[in-house]
XYZ file of C-alpha atoms in Angstrom:
206
model
C 16.024 -27.536 -15.559
C 19.470 -26.858 -16.859
C 19.830 -23.382 -18.258
C 16.510 -22.235 -16.797
C 16.607 -18.552 -15.862
C 14.165 -18.242 -12.941
C 14.374 -14.472 -12.695
C 13.784 -13.989 -16.417
C 10.778 -16.319 -16.221
C 9.105 -14.359 -13.429
C 9.889 -10.965 -14.899
C 8.144 -12.114 -18.089
C 5.109 -13.353 -16.149
C 4.639 -10.062 -14.312
C 5.307 -7.977 -17.405
C 2.699 -9.817 -19.498
C -0.085 -10.880 -17.112
C -2.332 -8.796 -14.886
C -2.929 -9.702 -11.243
C -6.125 -11.666 -11.852
C -4.623 -13.557 -14.795
C -2.399 -15.702 -12.567
C -3.594 -18.763 -10.668
C -2.336 -17.631 -7.263
C -4.368 -14.394 -7.160
C -6.407 -13.790 -3.982
C -8.421 -10.614 -3.417
C -8.435 -11.477 0.292
C -5.597 -13.814 1.377
C -7.690 -15.124 4.248
C -5.611 -18.198 5.104
C -2.481 -16.085 5.520
C -4.317 -13.402 7.471
C -5.695 -16.056 9.816
C -2.163 -16.988 10.862
C -1.513 -13.398 11.929
C -4.651 -13.530 14.058
C -3.901 -17.022 15.415
C -0.444 -16.018 16.636
C -1.570 -12.551 17.732
C 1.355 -11.070 15.811
C 2.067 -7.632 17.332
C 1.690 -4.607 15.062
C 5.354 -3.762 15.701
C 6.620 -7.266 14.753
C 9.215 -7.511 12.000
C 7.471 -9.390 9.203
C 8.795 -10.697 5.902
C 6.691 -12.071 3.067
C 8.809 -14.324 0.842
C 7.680 -14.248 -2.776
C 5.166 -11.542 -1.917
C 5.320 -10.033 -5.396
C 2.190 -8.020 -6.035
C 0.127 -10.091 -3.573
C -2.576 -8.130 -1.758
C -1.403 -9.469 1.615
C 0.673 -6.349 2.196
C -2.385 -4.134 1.590
C -4.377 -6.014 4.225
C -1.508 -5.954 6.715
C -1.129 -2.193 6.284
C -4.883 -1.864 6.778
C -4.512 -3.750 10.067
C -1.801 -1.344 11.201
C 1.357 -3.413 10.806
C 4.382 -1.131 10.884
C 7.428 -3.222 9.964
C 6.786 -5.056 6.716
C 9.316 -6.429 4.231
C 8.265 -7.864 0.867
C 10.728 -10.016 -1.082
C 10.298 -11.164 -4.659
C 12.564 -12.288 -7.465
C 10.646 -10.078 -9.905
C 11.257 -6.355 -9.909
C 8.204 -5.974 -12.155
C 6.007 -7.597 -9.485
C 7.327 -5.306 -6.776
C 6.912 -2.241 -8.968
C 3.272 -3.182 -9.559
C 2.690 -3.451 -5.830
C 4.349 -0.077 -5.247
C 2.169 1.548 -7.906
C -0.954 0.049 -6.371
C -0.065 1.162 -2.847
C 1.018 4.645 -3.969
C 2.160 6.671 -0.954
C 1.706 3.684 1.382
C 4.530 1.897 -0.451
C 7.034 4.047 1.433
C 5.954 2.295 4.657
C 7.204 -1.062 3.316
C 10.740 -2.396 2.735
C 11.090 -3.931 -0.733
C 13.742 -6.499 -1.665
C 14.345 -7.887 -5.152
C 16.056 -11.243 -4.582
C 15.781 -14.960 -5.248
C 14.451 -16.807 -2.182
C 17.009 -19.554 -2.833
C 19.985 -17.215 -2.372
C 18.530 -14.405 -0.241
C 20.902 -13.117 2.444
C 18.983 -11.089 5.036
C 20.583 -8.219 6.879
C 18.118 -8.330 9.770
C 16.089 -10.833 11.804
C 12.359 -11.350 11.663
C 9.571 -12.223 14.084
C 7.246 -13.648 11.438
C 8.399 -15.301 8.204
C 5.571 -15.909 5.715
C 5.847 -17.811 2.448
C 2.839 -18.715 0.349
C 3.939 -20.672 -2.720
C 7.541 -19.503 -3.114
C 9.167 -22.432 -1.289
C 7.607 -25.062 -3.543
C 9.396 -23.606 -6.572
C 12.693 -24.671 -4.992
C 13.203 -28.170 -6.379
C 16.968 -28.613 -6.000
C 18.318 -29.921 -2.702
C 20.973 -27.212 -2.351
C 18.346 -24.473 -2.838
C 15.986 -26.000 -0.275
C 18.769 -26.488 2.267
C 20.048 -22.950 1.790
C 16.551 -21.474 2.163
C 15.927 -23.330 5.438
C 19.370 -22.456 6.808
C 18.713 -18.795 6.000
C 15.297 -18.897 7.655
C 16.727 -20.542 10.765
C 19.429 -17.890 11.061
C 17.103 -14.982 10.320
C 14.085 -15.716 12.503
C 14.182 -14.495 16.081
C 14.167 -17.164 18.842
C 10.454 -16.649 19.566
C 9.573 -16.113 15.909
C 7.149 -18.036 13.713
C 7.631 -19.517 10.235
C 4.597 -20.147 8.014
C 4.998 -21.955 4.690
C 2.251 -22.778 2.214
C 2.904 -25.136 -0.719
C 0.933 -27.302 -3.088
C -0.084 -30.482 -1.280
C 0.359 -33.950 -2.721
C -3.179 -33.539 -4.094
C -2.253 -30.240 -5.745
C -0.754 -29.538 -9.180
C 2.777 -30.645 -9.979
C 3.460 -27.533 -12.069
C 2.692 -23.844 -11.727
C 3.269 -21.046 -14.211
C 4.512 -23.681 -16.632
C 7.374 -24.928 -14.446
C 7.728 -27.899 -12.042
C 7.205 -27.467 -8.324
C 7.823 -29.691 -5.299
C 4.677 -30.891 -3.548
C 4.545 -31.606 0.188
C 2.387 -33.533 2.608
C 2.167 -32.500 6.263
C 4.550 -35.360 7.097
C 7.023 -34.451 4.355
C 7.010 -30.772 5.298
C 7.494 -31.547 8.989
C 10.344 -33.965 8.331
C 12.047 -31.566 5.917
C 12.102 -28.776 8.489
C 12.613 -30.758 11.693
C 16.356 -30.038 11.888
C 15.668 -26.383 12.651
C 11.945 -26.091 13.368
C 9.189 -27.671 15.454
C 5.765 -27.939 13.868
C 2.931 -26.045 15.488
C 0.102 -26.956 13.141
C -0.640 -27.871 9.521
C -3.848 -27.320 7.595
C -4.960 -28.064 4.045
C -6.787 -25.434 2.014
C -8.526 -25.465 -1.356
C -7.627 -22.342 -3.305
C -10.024 -21.380 -6.077
C -8.138 -19.774 -8.922
C -9.496 -16.913 -11.074
C -10.110 -19.594 -13.717
C -12.526 -21.507 -11.408
C -10.129 -24.415 -10.905
C -9.162 -25.630 -7.439
C -5.649 -26.120 -6.077
C -5.013 -27.919 -2.797
C -2.414 -26.359 -0.501
C -0.826 -27.436 2.763
C 0.075 -24.626 5.173
C 2.342 -25.396 8.124
C 3.436 -23.181 10.980
C 6.656 -23.729 12.916
C 8.757 -22.382 15.766
C 12.531 -22.603 15.963
C 13.933 -25.596 17.833
C-alpha cells in the first residue's frame, strides 16, 4: 500500500465512528480477560495493551484492581476517547500514542497483550521489528498474548488488508523468540451481527 498513511487512516476512523460502530467493539472483552485469569497475572504486573485504543479492556482491568497499565495506540483520537470515558481513572493509566510497527519502549513488561493490532502489520520489516521489540521489552518470565484474524476470518478490516494466521503460522512466525503456551480460536460477533474468527496464542520468551 504505497503512500498509505496508517496514522491518518486510524485518526479518521476514531474521529468519525462511535465505539459500537466498529467491528472490533466488545462490551466485555472476555477472551482477553480470561488470559489474565489463566496466567494469574498479579495486580502489580506491568501490563501493556498494544492497539488498545478506546477498547473497554482497560476499564475491566482497572475494575479488577490492576495498578500498572499502559495503553498504546496509533490514534490520539482513540486514546482521548478512552481518557474521556474513564474520567479521573485515566490518570491511573500510562497512555502512549505510537505505531506498533515502530514503537520503542522505555520499560519492560510482564504481560504484553495485542488483540488485532499485529495483523495490520503486513510488511516483513514491520513484523520483524514488532517481534524484536516485544522480545526485548518483555521480562524473562513475562507472557505475550496475540489475537489475529484466523485463516477463516476476514482478509480486510476497516477497509484495509490484514495478515491472517493459523495456529501453525503464528507459532512458526514467533518461534525465534517465543515458545507457544496455547492457542485457541474464537468467534467474535460484531455489532453488525456478523461473525469473525480469531486465533489467540499465548507465548513465553525462549
